[in-house]
PDB file of C-alpha atoms and ligand atoms in Angstrom:
ATOM      1  CA  MET A 212      49.256  24.569 -68.843  1.00  0.00           C
ATOM      2  CA  ALA A 213      51.101  27.912 -69.440  1.00  0.00           C
ATOM      3  CA  SER A 214      49.725  30.519 -71.559  1.00  0.00           C
ATOM      4  CA  ALA A 215      51.442  33.871 -73.281  1.00  0.00           C
ATOM      5  CA  LYS A 216      48.531  35.941 -72.063  1.00  0.00           C
ATOM      6  CA  ARG A 217      47.092  36.037 -68.905  1.00  0.00           C
ATOM      7  CA  GLU A 218      43.597  36.225 -68.544  1.00  0.00           C
ATOM      8  CA  ARG A 219      42.334  39.684 -66.835  1.00  0.00           C
ATOM      9  CA  PRO A 220      40.945  39.457 -63.701  1.00  0.00           C
ATOM     10  CA  ASN A 221      37.505  39.437 -63.598  1.00  0.00           C
ATOM     11  CA  ARG A 222      36.753  43.538 -61.667  1.00  0.00           C
ATOM     12  CA  LYS A 223      35.886  46.481 -62.628  1.00  0.00           C
ATOM     13  CA  LEU A 224      38.852  49.078 -63.391  1.00  0.00           C
ATOM     14  CA  PRO A 225      38.219  52.951 -64.106  1.00  0.00           C
ATOM     15  CA  ASN A 226      35.606  53.782 -66.706  1.00  0.00           C
ATOM     16  CA  GLU A 227      34.963  51.016 -67.665  1.00  0.00           C
ATOM     17  CA  GLU A 228      31.832  49.031 -68.053  1.00  0.00           C
ATOM     18  CA  PRO A 229      30.940  46.975 -65.308  1.00  0.00           C
ATOM     19  CA  VAL A 230      31.542  43.133 -65.950  1.00  0.00           C
ATOM     20  CA  ALA A 231      30.156  39.955 -64.687  1.00  0.00           C
ATOM     21  CA  LEU A 232      30.456  39.036 -61.256  1.00  0.00           C
ATOM     22  CA  PRO A 233      33.172  35.805 -61.077  1.00  0.00           C
ATOM     23  CA  GLU A 234      31.855  32.410 -61.508  1.00  0.00           C
ATOM     24  CA  THR A 235      32.243  29.819 -58.844  1.00  0.00           C
ATOM     25  CA  ASP A 236      32.083  26.049 -58.921  1.00  0.00           C
ATOM     26  CA  ASP A 237      30.258  26.128 -55.738  1.00  0.00           C
ATOM     27  CA  GLY A 238      26.713  26.253 -57.249  1.00  0.00           C
ATOM     28  CA  THR A 239      23.434  24.259 -56.159  1.00  0.00           C
ATOM     29  CA  ILE A 240      23.244  21.051 -58.769  1.00  0.00           C
ATOM     30  CA  LEU A 241      19.775  19.926 -59.790  1.00  0.00           C
ATOM     31  CA  PHE A 242      19.008  17.448 -61.873  1.00  0.00           C
ATOM     32  CA  ASN A 243      15.988  16.587 -64.335  1.00  0.00           C
ATOM     33  CA  VAL A 244      14.571  19.839 -63.549  1.00  0.00           C
ATOM     34  CA  PRO A 245      11.568  19.247 -66.308  1.00  0.00           C
ATOM     35  CA  PHE A 246      10.658  22.967 -68.123  1.00  0.00           C
ATOM     36  CA  PRO A 247       7.756  22.390 -70.368  1.00  0.00           C
ATOM     37  CA  LYS A 248       8.000  23.951 -73.775  1.00  0.00           C
ATOM     38  CA  ASP A 249       4.072  25.475 -73.210  1.00  0.00           C
ATOM     39  CA  LEU A 250       4.676  28.184 -70.310  1.00  0.00           C
ATOM     40  CA  ALA A 251       1.016  28.098 -69.476  1.00  0.00           C
ATOM     41  CA  GLN A 252       2.097  25.126 -68.162  1.00  0.00           C
ATOM     42  CA  LEU A 253       4.443  26.340 -65.324  1.00  0.00           C
ATOM     43  CA  LYS A 254       1.772  27.188 -62.635  1.00  0.00           C
ATOM     44  CA  ALA A 255       1.291  23.487 -62.458  1.00  0.00           C
ATOM     45  CA  MET A 256       5.483  23.056 -61.271  1.00  0.00           C
ATOM     46  CA  ALA A 257       6.007  21.306 -58.589  1.00  0.00           C
ATOM     47  CA  PRO A 258       8.100  23.452 -56.147  1.00  0.00           C
ATOM     48  CA  ILE A 259      11.761  23.022 -56.193  1.00  0.00           C
ATOM     49  CA  ILE A 260      12.978  21.628 -53.231  1.00  0.00           C
ATOM     50  CA  LEU A 261      16.652  22.195 -52.010  1.00  0.00           C
ATOM     51  CA  LYS A 262      18.365  20.263 -49.061  1.00  0.00           C
ATOM     52  CA  GLN A 263      21.667  21.867 -47.554  1.00  0.00           C
ATOM     53  CA  PRO A 264      23.441  21.726 -44.112  1.00  0.00           C
ATOM     54  CA  TYR A 265      23.339  24.765 -42.786  1.00  0.00           C
ATOM     55  CA  ARG A 266      25.794  26.357 -39.551  1.00  0.00           C
ATOM     56  CA  ILE A 267      25.869  29.240 -37.460  1.00  0.00           C
ATOM     57  CA  ASP A 268      27.984  30.235 -34.890  1.00  0.00           C
ATOM     58  CA  TYR A 269      25.571  31.728 -31.671  1.00  0.00           C
ATOM     59  CA  ILE A 270      27.543  34.025 -30.100  1.00  0.00           C
ATOM     60  CA  HIS A 271      26.196  35.125 -26.774  1.00  0.00           C
ATOM     61  CA  SER A 272      26.977  37.486 -23.559  1.00  0.00           C
ATOM     62  CA  TYR A 273      26.871  36.852 -20.178  1.00  0.00           C
ATOM     63  CA  GLY A 274      27.241  40.466 -19.824  1.00  0.00           C
ATOM     64  CA  GLN A 275      27.313  41.102 -15.521  1.00  0.00           C
ATOM     65  CA  ASP A 276      26.431  37.705 -14.766  1.00  0.00           C
ATOM     66  CA  SER A 277      29.690  36.478 -15.996  1.00  0.00           C
ATOM     67  CA  PRO A 278      31.206  36.517 -12.927  1.00  0.00           C
ATOM     68  CA  PHE A 279      28.266  33.612 -11.634  1.00  0.00           C
ATOM     69  CA  PHE A 280      29.665  31.594 -14.592  1.00  0.00           C
ATOM     70  CA  ALA A 281      33.276  32.165 -13.735  1.00  0.00           C
ATOM     71  CA  GLY A 282      32.732  30.670 -10.288  1.00  0.00           C
ATOM     72  CA  LEU A 283      30.879  27.879 -11.349  1.00  0.00           C
ATOM     73  CA  ALA A 284      34.134  27.010 -13.633  1.00  0.00           C
ATOM     74  CA  ASN A 285      36.217  27.962 -10.360  1.00  0.00           C
ATOM     75  CA  GLY A 286      33.895  25.233  -8.216  1.00  0.00           C
ATOM     76  CA  LYS A 287      32.034  28.150  -6.517  1.00  0.00           C
ATOM     77  CA  LEU A 288      28.770  29.088  -5.973  1.00  0.00           C
ATOM     78  CA  LEU A 289      27.860  32.702  -6.150  1.00  0.00           C
ATOM     79  CA  GLY A 290      25.416  34.698  -5.146  1.00  0.00           C
ATOM     80  CA  THR A 291      24.245  38.410  -4.995  1.00  0.00           C
ATOM     81  CA  VAL A 292      23.162  40.902  -1.687  1.00  0.00           C
ATOM     82  CA  CYS A 293      21.983  44.292  -2.230  1.00  0.00           C
ATOM     83  CA  THR A 294      23.922  47.088  -1.027  1.00  0.00           C
ATOM     84  CA  LYS A 295      21.305  49.334   0.222  1.00  0.00           C
ATOM     85  CA  CYS A 296      18.469  46.521   1.671  1.00  0.00           C
ATOM     86  CA  GLY A 297      20.683  43.485   1.919  1.00  0.00           C
ATOM     87  CA  TYR A 298      17.835  41.504   0.012  1.00  0.00           C
ATOM     88  CA  LYS A 299      19.827  38.429  -0.806  1.00  0.00           C
ATOM     89  CA  TYR A 300      19.682  36.622  -3.970  1.00  0.00           C
ATOM     90  CA  ALA A 301      20.485  33.013  -4.871  1.00  0.00           C
ATOM     91  CA  THR A 302      20.916  33.722  -8.199  1.00  0.00           C
ATOM     92  CA  PRO A 303      23.164  36.342 -10.203  1.00  0.00           C
ATOM     93  CA  LYS A 304      21.681  40.252 -10.174  1.00  0.00           C
ATOM     94  CA  LEU A 305      22.980  43.372 -10.789  1.00  0.00           C
ATOM     95  CA  HIS A 306      20.264  45.404  -9.236  1.00  0.00           C
ATOM     96  CA  CYS A 307      17.943  44.954  -6.244  1.00  0.00           C
ATOM     97  CA  MET A 308      14.664  43.438  -7.958  1.00  0.00           C
ATOM     98  CA  ASP A 309      12.941  45.294  -4.410  1.00  0.00           C
ATOM     99  CA  CYS A 310      14.984  48.578  -4.064  1.00  0.00           C
ATOM    100  CA  GLY A 311      16.629  48.712  -7.701  1.00  0.00           C
ATOM    101  CA  SER A 312      20.258  49.832  -5.997  1.00  0.00           C
ATOM    102  CA  GLU A 313      23.244  47.331  -7.231  1.00  0.00           C
ATOM    103  CA  CYS A 314      24.210  44.327  -5.487  1.00  0.00           C
ATOM    104  CA  ASP A 315      27.672  42.771  -5.022  1.00  0.00           C
ATOM    105  CA  TRP A 316      28.492  39.205  -5.169  1.00  0.00           C
ATOM    106  CA  PHE A 317      29.276  37.165  -2.729  1.00  0.00           C
ATOM    107  CA  GLU A 318      29.736  32.998  -2.205  1.00  0.00           C
ATOM    108  CA  LEU A 319      27.220  30.394  -1.304  1.00  0.00           C
ATOM    109  CA  PRO A 320      27.511  27.781   1.078  1.00  0.00           C
ATOM    110  CA  GLN A 321      27.952  24.931  -0.759  1.00  0.00           C
ATOM    111  CA  VAL A 322      25.434  22.629   1.416  1.00  0.00           C
ATOM    112  CA  GLY A 323      21.909  24.229   1.201  1.00  0.00           C
ATOM    113  CA  ALA A 324      18.080  21.871   1.631  1.00  0.00           C
ATOM    114  CA  VAL A 325      15.623  21.109  -0.543  1.00  0.00           C
ATOM    115  CA  HIS A 326      13.149  23.777  -0.471  1.00  0.00           C
ATOM    116  CA  THR A 327      11.126  22.028  -3.423  1.00  0.00           C
ATOM    117  CA  PHE A 328      11.257  19.259  -6.414  1.00  0.00           C
ATOM    118  CA  THR A 329       9.810  18.297  -9.514  1.00  0.00           C
ATOM    119  CA  VAL A 330      10.514  14.843 -11.654  1.00  0.00           C
ATOM    120  CA  CYS A 331      10.306  15.920 -15.191  1.00  0.00           C
ATOM    121  CA  TYR A 332       9.376  13.259 -17.551  1.00  0.00           C
ATOM    122  CA  PHE A 333       9.641  15.445 -20.214  1.00  0.00           C
ATOM    123  CA  GLY A 334      12.481  18.527 -21.526  1.00  0.00           C
ATOM    124  CA  SER A 335      13.825  20.746 -24.010  1.00  0.00           C
ATOM    125  CA  GLU A 336      15.687  18.795 -26.942  1.00  0.00           C
ATOM    126  CA  GLU A 337      18.854  18.994 -24.752  1.00  0.00           C
ATOM    127  CA  PHE A 338      17.572  17.518 -22.179  1.00  0.00           C
ATOM    128  CA  LEU A 339      14.863  15.210 -23.635  1.00  0.00           C
ATOM    129  CA  LYS A 340      17.457  11.837 -23.623  1.00  0.00           C
ATOM    130  CA  GLU A 341      18.097  12.005 -19.438  1.00  0.00           C
ATOM    131  CA  THR A 342      14.595  12.196 -18.356  1.00  0.00           C
ATOM    132  CA  PRO A 343      12.862  11.405 -16.349  1.00  0.00           C
ATOM    133  CA  PHE A 344      14.933  13.667 -14.069  1.00  0.00           C
ATOM    134  CA  VAL A 345      14.650  15.900 -10.633  1.00  0.00           C
ATOM    135  CA  LEU A 346      14.991  19.386 -10.643  1.00  0.00           C
ATOM    136  CA  ILE A 347      15.173  21.196  -7.461  1.00  0.00           C
ATOM    137  CA  LEU A 348      15.186  24.938  -5.753  1.00  0.00           C
ATOM    138  CA  VAL A 349      17.613  24.871  -3.265  1.00  0.00           C
ATOM    139  CA  GLU A 350      17.146  27.422  -0.104  1.00  0.00           C
ATOM    140  CA  TRP A 351      20.034  28.377   2.224  1.00  0.00           C
ATOM    141  CA  PRO A 352      19.089  30.063   5.670  1.00  0.00           C
ATOM    142  CA  GLY A 353      19.432  33.754   5.278  1.00  0.00           C
ATOM    143  CA  VAL A 354      18.846  33.535   1.677  1.00  0.00           C
ATOM    144  CA  ASP A 355      15.870  35.185   0.418  1.00  0.00           C
ATOM    145  CA  THR A 356      15.534  33.478  -2.893  1.00  0.00           C
ATOM    146  CA  LEU A 357      15.953  29.920  -4.377  1.00  0.00           C
ATOM    147  CA  PHE A 358      18.324  28.049  -6.480  1.00  0.00           C
ATOM    148  CA  LEU A 359      17.200  25.993  -9.179  1.00  0.00           C
ATOM    149  CA  SER A 360      19.557  23.101 -10.556  1.00  0.00           C
ATOM    150  CA  ARG A 361      19.306  19.524 -10.873  1.00  0.00           C
ATOM    151  CA  LEU A 362      19.335  16.786  -8.051  1.00  0.00           C
ATOM    152  CA  ILE A 363      21.436  13.720  -8.830  1.00  0.00           C
ATOM    153  CA  GLY A 364      21.824  10.575  -6.633  1.00  0.00           C
ATOM    154  CA  VAL A 365      18.083   9.924  -5.977  1.00  0.00           C
ATOM    155  CA  ASP A 366      15.893   8.078  -8.237  1.00  0.00           C
ATOM    156  CA  PRO A 367      13.314   9.630  -9.889  1.00  0.00           C
ATOM    157  CA  LEU A 368      11.624   6.789 -10.353  1.00  0.00           C
ATOM    158  CA  SER A 369      10.959   6.825  -6.159  1.00  0.00           C
ATOM    159  CA  PRO A 370      10.000  10.605  -5.437  1.00  0.00           C
ATOM    160  CA  SER A 371       9.406  10.667  -2.063  1.00  0.00           C
ATOM    161  CA  LEU A 372       8.228  14.064  -0.011  1.00  0.00           C
ATOM    162  CA  GLU A 373      11.243  13.235   2.899  1.00  0.00           C
ATOM    163  CA  TRP A 374      13.057  14.734   0.051  1.00  0.00           C
ATOM    164  CA  VAL A 375      11.638  18.519   0.974  1.00  0.00           C
ATOM    165  CA  GLY A 376      14.026  19.522   3.475  1.00  0.00           C
ATOM    166  CA  MET A 377      17.324  17.080   2.606  1.00  0.00           C
ATOM    167  CA  LYS A 378      20.590  18.617   2.723  1.00  0.00           C
ATOM    168  CA  VAL A 379      21.954  18.815  -0.377  1.00  0.00           C
ATOM    169  CA  ARG A 380      25.450  19.458  -1.705  1.00  0.00           C
ATOM    170  CA  ALA A 381      26.943  21.428  -4.329  1.00  0.00           C
ATOM    171  CA  LYS A 382      28.789  19.613  -7.434  1.00  0.00           C
ATOM    172  CA  PHE A 383      30.667  21.154 -10.047  1.00  0.00           C
ATOM    173  CA  ARG A 384      31.255  19.585 -13.291  1.00  0.00           C
ATOM    174  CA  ARG A 385      35.244  19.137 -13.879  1.00  0.00           C
ATOM    175  CA  LEU A 386      34.747  20.330 -17.616  1.00  0.00           C
ATOM    176  CA  SER A 387      32.983  23.589 -17.475  1.00  0.00           C
ATOM    177  CA  LYS A 388      30.459  24.221 -20.514  1.00  0.00           C
ATOM    178  CA  PHE A 389      29.742  27.685 -18.861  1.00  0.00           C
ATOM    179  CA  LYS A 390      25.942  27.153 -18.633  1.00  0.00           C
ATOM    180  CA  PRO A 391      23.784  26.540 -15.712  1.00  0.00           C
ATOM    181  CA  THR A 392      24.069  23.335 -15.613  1.00  0.00           C
ATOM    182  CA  ASP A 393      27.907  23.375 -14.809  1.00  0.00           C
ATOM    183  CA  VAL A 394      26.350  23.006 -11.281  1.00  0.00           C
ATOM    184  CA  TYR A 395      24.274  20.072  -9.728  1.00  0.00           C
ATOM    185  CA  PHE A 396      23.538  18.763  -6.306  1.00  0.00           C
ATOM    186  CA  VAL A 397      23.677  15.316  -5.087  1.00  0.00           C
ATOM    187  CA  PRO A 398      22.248  14.676  -0.928  1.00  0.00           C
ATOM    188  CA  ALA A 399      24.535  15.845   1.587  1.00  0.00           C
TER     189      ALA A 399
HETATM  190 ZN1  LIG B 480      17.500  46.548  -2.407  1.00  0.00          ZN
END
């Protein structure tokens, strides 16, 4: 309905006393909240419990590890090598853990060998529905550290020590999530 005189916006103008905050329609609505006439009874009041959806945008930076994840998205497994002592890491490292010098990136072969494995019957919430699954540490000749990953294509319910030393090939998810799980291994 049109009104001849518009209401003034609810805000403080110069040289004016503060006005009330704007009232919105999105407050919490509770029904039947009892309130005693005798205030002495308030201490016995049951707590008011509210339920409401909660959502956050979680922003996480990979920082100087970013090239590793860009590699996974492009079907490449990247390791790092110390520019001074030559120590080779199967993981992203900006600086050498041994001598502290800067590291360079290099491409790891896509075929490695199982150094050891474990069958997981429990996991964090994200992986719980996939249990049991097999985790492996992958080794490469001339690379000084190991790479933790999933082994697919073996039966977790029939683990075998013959898996140790087995050649495995890296596979990459076509739809990258930019997570370490973008890569997994299968028997080569
Ligand atoms: Zn070094």
